[in-house]
Short mmCIF file of C-alpha atoms and ligand atoms in Angstrom, two decimals:
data_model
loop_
_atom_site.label_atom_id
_atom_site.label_comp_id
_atom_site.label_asym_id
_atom_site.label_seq_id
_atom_site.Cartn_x
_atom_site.Cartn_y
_atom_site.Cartn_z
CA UNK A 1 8.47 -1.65 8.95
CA UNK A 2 8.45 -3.34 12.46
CA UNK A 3 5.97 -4.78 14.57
CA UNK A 4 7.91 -5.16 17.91
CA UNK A 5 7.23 -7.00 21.30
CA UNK A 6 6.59 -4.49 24.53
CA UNK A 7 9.35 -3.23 25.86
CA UNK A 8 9.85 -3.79 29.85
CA UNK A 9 10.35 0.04 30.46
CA UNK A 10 7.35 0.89 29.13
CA UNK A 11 5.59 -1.14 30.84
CA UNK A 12 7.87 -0.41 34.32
CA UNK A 13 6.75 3.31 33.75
CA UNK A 14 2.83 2.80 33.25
CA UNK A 15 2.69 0.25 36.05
CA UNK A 16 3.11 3.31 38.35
CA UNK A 17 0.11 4.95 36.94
CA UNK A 18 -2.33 2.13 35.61
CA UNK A 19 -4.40 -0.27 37.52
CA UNK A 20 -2.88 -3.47 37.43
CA UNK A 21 -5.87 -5.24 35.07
CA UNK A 22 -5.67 -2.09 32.67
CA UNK A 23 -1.77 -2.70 31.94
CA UNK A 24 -2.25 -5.99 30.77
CA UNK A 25 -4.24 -4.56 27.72
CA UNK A 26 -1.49 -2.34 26.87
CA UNK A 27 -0.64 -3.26 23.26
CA UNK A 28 2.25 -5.71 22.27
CA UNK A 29 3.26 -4.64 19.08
CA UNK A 30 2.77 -1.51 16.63
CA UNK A 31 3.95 -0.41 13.92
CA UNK A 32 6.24 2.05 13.19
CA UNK A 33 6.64 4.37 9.88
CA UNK A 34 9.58 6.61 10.08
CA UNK A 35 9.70 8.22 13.16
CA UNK A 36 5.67 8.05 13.59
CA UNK A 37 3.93 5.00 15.42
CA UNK A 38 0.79 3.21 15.01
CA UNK A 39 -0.78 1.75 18.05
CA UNK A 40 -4.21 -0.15 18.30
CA UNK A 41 -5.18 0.66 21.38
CA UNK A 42 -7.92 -1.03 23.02
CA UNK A 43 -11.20 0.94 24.18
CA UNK A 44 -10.39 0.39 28.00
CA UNK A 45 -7.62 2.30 27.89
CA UNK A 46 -9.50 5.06 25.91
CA UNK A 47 -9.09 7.38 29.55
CA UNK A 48 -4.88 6.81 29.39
CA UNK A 49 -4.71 7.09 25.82
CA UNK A 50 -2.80 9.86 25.64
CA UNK A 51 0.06 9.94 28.63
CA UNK A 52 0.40 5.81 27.17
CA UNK A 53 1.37 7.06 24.24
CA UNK A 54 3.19 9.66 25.38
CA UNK A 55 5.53 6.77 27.05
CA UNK A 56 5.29 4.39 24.05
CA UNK A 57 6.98 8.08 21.85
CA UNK A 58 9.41 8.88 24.56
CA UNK A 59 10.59 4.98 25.35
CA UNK A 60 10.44 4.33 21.39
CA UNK A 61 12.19 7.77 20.37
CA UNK A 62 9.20 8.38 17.98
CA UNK A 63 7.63 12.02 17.23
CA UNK A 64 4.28 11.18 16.30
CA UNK A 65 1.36 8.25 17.75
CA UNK A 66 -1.34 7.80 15.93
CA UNK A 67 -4.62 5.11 17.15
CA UNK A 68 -4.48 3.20 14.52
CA UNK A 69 -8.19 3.18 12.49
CA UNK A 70 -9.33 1.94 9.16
CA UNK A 71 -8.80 2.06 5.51
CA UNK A 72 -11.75 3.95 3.30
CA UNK A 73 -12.86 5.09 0.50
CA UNK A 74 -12.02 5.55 -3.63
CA UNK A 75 -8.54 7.18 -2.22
CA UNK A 76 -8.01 4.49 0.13
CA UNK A 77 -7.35 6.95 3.05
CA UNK A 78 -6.68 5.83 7.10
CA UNK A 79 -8.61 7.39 9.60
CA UNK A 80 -6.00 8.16 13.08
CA UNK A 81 -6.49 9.21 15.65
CA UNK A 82 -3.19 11.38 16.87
CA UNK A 83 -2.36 10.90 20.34
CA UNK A 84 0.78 12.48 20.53
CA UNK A 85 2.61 15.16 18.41
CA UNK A 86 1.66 16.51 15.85
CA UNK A 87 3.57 16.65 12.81
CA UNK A 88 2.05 13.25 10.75
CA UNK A 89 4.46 13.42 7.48
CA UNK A 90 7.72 11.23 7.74
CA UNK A 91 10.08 9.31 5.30
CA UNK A 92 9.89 5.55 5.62
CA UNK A 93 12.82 3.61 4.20
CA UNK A 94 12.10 -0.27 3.31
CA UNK A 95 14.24 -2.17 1.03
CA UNK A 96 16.48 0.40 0.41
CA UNK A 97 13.66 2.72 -1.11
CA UNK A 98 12.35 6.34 0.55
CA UNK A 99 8.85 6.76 1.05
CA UNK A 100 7.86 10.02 2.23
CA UNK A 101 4.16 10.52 2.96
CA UNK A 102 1.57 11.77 5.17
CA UNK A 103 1.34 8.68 7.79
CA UNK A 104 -2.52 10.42 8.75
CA UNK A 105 -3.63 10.58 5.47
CA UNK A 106 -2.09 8.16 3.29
CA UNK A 107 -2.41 4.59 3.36
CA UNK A 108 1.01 2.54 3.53
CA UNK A 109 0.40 -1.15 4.31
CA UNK A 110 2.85 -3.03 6.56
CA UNK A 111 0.87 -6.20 5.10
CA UNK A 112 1.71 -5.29 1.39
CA UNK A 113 5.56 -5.44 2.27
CA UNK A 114 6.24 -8.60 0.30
CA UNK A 115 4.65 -7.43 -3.13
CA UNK A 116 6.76 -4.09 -2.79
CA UNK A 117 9.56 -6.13 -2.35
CA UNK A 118 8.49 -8.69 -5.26
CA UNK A 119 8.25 -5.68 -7.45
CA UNK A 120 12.03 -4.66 -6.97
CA UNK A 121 12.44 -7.77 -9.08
CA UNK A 122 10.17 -8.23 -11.47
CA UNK A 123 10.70 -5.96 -14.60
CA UNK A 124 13.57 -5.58 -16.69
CA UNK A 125 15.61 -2.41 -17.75
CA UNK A 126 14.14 -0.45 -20.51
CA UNK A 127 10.64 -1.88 -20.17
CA UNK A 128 7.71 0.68 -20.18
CA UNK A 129 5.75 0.09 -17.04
CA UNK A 130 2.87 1.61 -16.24
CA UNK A 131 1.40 2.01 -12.67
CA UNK A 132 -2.53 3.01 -12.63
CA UNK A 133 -2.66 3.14 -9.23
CA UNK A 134 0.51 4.58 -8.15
CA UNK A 135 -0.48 6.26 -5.26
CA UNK A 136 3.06 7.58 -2.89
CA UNK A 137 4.74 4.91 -5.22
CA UNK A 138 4.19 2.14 -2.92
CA UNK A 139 4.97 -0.57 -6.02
CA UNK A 140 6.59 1.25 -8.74
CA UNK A 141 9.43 3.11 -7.03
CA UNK A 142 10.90 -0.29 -6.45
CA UNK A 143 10.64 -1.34 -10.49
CA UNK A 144 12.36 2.16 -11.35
CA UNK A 145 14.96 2.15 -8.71
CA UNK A 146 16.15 -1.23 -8.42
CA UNK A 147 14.69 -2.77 -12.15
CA UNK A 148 16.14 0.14 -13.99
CA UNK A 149 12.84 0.15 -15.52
CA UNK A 150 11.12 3.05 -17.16
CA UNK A 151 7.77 3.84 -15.24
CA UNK A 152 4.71 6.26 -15.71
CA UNK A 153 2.76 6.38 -12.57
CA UNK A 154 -1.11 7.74 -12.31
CA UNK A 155 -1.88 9.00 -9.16
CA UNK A 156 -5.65 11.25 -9.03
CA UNK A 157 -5.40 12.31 -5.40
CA UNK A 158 -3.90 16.04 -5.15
CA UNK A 159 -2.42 15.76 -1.98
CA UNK A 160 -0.97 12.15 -2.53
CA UNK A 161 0.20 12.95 -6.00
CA UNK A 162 2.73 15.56 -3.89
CA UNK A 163 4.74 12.90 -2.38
CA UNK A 164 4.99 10.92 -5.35
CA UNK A 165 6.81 13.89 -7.03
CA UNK A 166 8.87 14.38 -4.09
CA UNK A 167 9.49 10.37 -3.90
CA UNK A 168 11.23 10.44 -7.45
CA UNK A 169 13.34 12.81 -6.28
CA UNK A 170 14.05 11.69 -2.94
CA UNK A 171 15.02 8.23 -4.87
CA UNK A 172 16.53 9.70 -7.59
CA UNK A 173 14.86 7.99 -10.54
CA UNK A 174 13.63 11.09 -12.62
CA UNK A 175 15.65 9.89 -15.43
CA UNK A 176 13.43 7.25 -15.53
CA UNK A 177 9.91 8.04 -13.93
CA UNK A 178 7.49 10.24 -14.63
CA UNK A 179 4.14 10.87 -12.65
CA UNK A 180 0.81 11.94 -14.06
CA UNK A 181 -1.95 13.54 -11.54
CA UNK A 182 -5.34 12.40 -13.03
CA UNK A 183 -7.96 9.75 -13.27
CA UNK A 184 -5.97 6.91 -14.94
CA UNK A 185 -9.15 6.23 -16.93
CA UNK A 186 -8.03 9.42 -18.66
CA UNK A 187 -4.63 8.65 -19.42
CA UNK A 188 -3.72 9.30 -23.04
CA UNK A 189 -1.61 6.53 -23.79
CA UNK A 190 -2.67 3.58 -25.96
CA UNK A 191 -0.82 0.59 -26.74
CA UNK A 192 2.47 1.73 -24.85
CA UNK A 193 3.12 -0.53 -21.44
CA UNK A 194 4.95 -3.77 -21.35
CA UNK A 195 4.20 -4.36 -17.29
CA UNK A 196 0.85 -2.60 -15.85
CA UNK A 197 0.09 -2.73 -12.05
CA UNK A 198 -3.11 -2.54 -11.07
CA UNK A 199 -2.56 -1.89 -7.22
CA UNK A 200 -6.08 -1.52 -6.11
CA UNK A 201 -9.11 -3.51 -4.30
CA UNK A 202 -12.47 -4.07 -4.44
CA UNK A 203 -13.54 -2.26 -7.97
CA UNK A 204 -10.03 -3.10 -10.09
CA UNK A 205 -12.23 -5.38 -12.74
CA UNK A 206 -13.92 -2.16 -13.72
CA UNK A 207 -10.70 -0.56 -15.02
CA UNK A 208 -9.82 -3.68 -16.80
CA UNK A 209 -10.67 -2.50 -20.30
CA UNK A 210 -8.27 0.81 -19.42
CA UNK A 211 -5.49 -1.55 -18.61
CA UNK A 212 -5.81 -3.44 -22.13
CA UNK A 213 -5.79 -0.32 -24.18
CA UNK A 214 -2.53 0.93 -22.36
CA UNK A 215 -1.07 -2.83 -22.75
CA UNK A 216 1.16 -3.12 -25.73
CA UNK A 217 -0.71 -6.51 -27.80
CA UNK A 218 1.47 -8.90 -25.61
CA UNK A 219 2.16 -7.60 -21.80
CA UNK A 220 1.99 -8.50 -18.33
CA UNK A 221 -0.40 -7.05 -15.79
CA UNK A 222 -0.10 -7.14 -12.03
CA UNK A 223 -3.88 -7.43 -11.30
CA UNK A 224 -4.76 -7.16 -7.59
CA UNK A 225 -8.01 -7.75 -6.34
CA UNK A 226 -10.30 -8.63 -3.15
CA UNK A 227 -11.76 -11.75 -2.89
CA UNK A 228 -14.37 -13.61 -1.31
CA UNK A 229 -11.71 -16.95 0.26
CA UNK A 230 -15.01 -19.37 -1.33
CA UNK A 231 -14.61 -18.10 -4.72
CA UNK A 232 -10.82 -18.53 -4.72
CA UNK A 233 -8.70 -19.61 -6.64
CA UNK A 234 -10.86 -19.27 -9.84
CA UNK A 235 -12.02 -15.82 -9.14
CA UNK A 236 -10.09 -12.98 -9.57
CA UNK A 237 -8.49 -14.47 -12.48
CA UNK A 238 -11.67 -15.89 -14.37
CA UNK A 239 -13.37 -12.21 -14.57
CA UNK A 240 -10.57 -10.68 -15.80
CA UNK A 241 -10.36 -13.78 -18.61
CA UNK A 242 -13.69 -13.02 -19.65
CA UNK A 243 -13.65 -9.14 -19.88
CA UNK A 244 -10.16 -9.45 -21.53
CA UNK A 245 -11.77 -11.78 -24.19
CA UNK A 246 -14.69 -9.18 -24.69
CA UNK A 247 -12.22 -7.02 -25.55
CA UNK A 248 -9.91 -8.79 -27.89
CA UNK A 249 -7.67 -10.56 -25.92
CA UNK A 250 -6.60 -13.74 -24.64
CA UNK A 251 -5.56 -13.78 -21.14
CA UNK A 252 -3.20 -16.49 -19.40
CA UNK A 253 -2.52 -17.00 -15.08
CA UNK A 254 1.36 -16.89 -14.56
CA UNK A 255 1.39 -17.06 -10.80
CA UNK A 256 -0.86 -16.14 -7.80
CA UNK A 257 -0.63 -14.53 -4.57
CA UNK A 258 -2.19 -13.76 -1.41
CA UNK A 259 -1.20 -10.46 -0.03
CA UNK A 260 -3.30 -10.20 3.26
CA UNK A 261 -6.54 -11.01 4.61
CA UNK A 262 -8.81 -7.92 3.89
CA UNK A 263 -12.02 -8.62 5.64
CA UNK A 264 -13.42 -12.17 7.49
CA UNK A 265 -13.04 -14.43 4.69
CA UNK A 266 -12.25 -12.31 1.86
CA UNK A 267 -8.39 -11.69 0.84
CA UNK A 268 -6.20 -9.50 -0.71
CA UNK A 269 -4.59 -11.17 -4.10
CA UNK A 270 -2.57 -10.37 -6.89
CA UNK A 271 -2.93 -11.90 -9.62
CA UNK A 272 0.55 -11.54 -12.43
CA UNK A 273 -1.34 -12.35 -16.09
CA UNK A 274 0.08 -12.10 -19.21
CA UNK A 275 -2.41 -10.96 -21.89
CA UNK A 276 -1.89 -11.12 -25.98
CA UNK A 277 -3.83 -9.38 -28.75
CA UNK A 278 -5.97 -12.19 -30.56
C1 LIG B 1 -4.69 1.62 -2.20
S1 LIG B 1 -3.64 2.80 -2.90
C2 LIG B 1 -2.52 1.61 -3.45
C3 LIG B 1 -1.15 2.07 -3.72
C4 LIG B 1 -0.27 0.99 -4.34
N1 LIG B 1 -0.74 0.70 -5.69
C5 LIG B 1 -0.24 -0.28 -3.50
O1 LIG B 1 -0.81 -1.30 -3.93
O2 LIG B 1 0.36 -0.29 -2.41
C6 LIG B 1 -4.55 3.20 -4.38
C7 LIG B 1 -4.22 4.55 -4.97
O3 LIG B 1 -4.93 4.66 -6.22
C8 LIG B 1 -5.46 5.98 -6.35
N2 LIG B 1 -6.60 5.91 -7.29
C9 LIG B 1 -7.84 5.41 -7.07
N3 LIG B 1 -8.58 5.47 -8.18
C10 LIG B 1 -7.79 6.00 -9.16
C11 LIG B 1 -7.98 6.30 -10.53
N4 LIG B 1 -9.14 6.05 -11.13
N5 LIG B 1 -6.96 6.84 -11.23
C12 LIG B 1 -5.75 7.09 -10.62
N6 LIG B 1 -5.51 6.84 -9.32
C13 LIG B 1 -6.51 6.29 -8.59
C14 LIG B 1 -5.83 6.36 -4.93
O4 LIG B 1 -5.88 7.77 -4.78
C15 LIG B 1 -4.71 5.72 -4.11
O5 LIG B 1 -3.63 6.59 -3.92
#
């Protein structure tokens, strides 16, 4: 992933063809996913929009610009804009690890890059992990490739549950990780995971009681949440203590993080918590 300053020719090129108050809105950075871009683009420019990113694609050696838009939904899906080209699906290598998805339709976080990182260190080999929200394999393709790990990931979207087939392949780990396409609230397994990530905002607490019945009786759980920043830093941690005790088990804070900043005053946390069977 990088987020790069303007480059001179870029703006050398557009200077030619933009009045001299409309270039100095042209953005600064983007960020770029494979060979596709994502620009913000400012509303002013909304009449250039598409010979400016025509030059950002050409100058940048990129196939695809997208307007960058917003994250929605159950699925979590971004809503582009495409500017230029056409063809949205790419393979984006970070950390050593190929991530092929649709750019346009699936959501892939340049904010979330430390916690995919984190994860290529956190689990042992031969631990069962179990990702309930595994979506291209954003976290767990980094436990199974570089912690040798054994991982089931849940993925219910169709269409997103494609590239996580084709990113155990791509990565070579189907010795080691499966993928299940379903509502992880219908997964079968009981009793089974050592590690569970729970890689999901707003609504994670309510799968909660799914986690513990796939949790072995003593496990860890990566439990991501949004916050509002004045309930921090009891909350996410103290509902997940008290719905974990509902259901039988104690639950104890190992470490805390803050991922991003999801809306004005509310952030995106993670929460690693090791639970035990009382
Ligand atoms: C926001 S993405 C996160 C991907 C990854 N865990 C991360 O943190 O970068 C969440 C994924 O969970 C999937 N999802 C949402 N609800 C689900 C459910 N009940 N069962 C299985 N997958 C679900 C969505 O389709 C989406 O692909």
């Amino acid at each position: 992933m990088r987020t790069q300053v303007i480059k001179p020719r870029i703006r050398e090129i557009l200077s030619r063809e933009l009045p001299p108050d409309l270039l100095a809105l042209l953005p600064k950075r983007w960020v770029k996913l494979g060979d596709i871009l994502l620009l913000p683009l400012r509303p002013e420019l909304e009449p250039y929009k598409y010979r400016i990113a025509e030059v950002y694609a050409k100058v940048l050696g990129v196939k695809t610009v997208l307007r960058k838009g917003h994250i929605y939904g159950e699925t979590r899906k971004p809503d582009y804009e495409i500017l230029y080209g056409n063809d949205t699906i790419t393979v984006h290598v970070e950390n050593g690890i190929k991530y092929k998805l649709d750019v346009a339709k699936i959501m892939f976080s340049p904010a979330n890059v430390k916690e995919r990182v984190r994860m290529a260190k956190v689990a042992k080999p031969n631990e069962l992990v179990v990702d309930m929200f595994a979506g291209i394999g954003h976290l767990s393709l980094p436990i199974a490739v570089y912690g040798k790990a054994r991982v089931i990931a849940i993925e219910k979207d169709p269409y997103t549950f494609k590239f996580l087939l084709e990113n155990i392949q791509l990565n070579k780990v189907q010795d080691r990780m499966s993928a299940y396409n379903m509502d992880n609230r219908d997964f079968p397994g009981e009793n089974i995971a050592d590690r569970i990530l729970m890689g999901y905002v707003v609504k994670t607490a309510e799968f909660i009681p799914k986690a513990l019945s796939i949790a072995k009786d003593e496990a860890i759980i990566h439990y991501h949440n949004t916050v509002p920043e004045k309930l921090m830093p009891e909350e996410p941690f103290a509902t997940f203590k008290k719905i974990a005790r509902e259901h039988g088990y104690e639950a104890e804070k190992i470490n805390e993080l803050r991922i991003k900043r999801y809306a004005p005053g509310v952030w995106h946390v993670v929460v690693d918590i090791k639970v035990f069977k009382k």
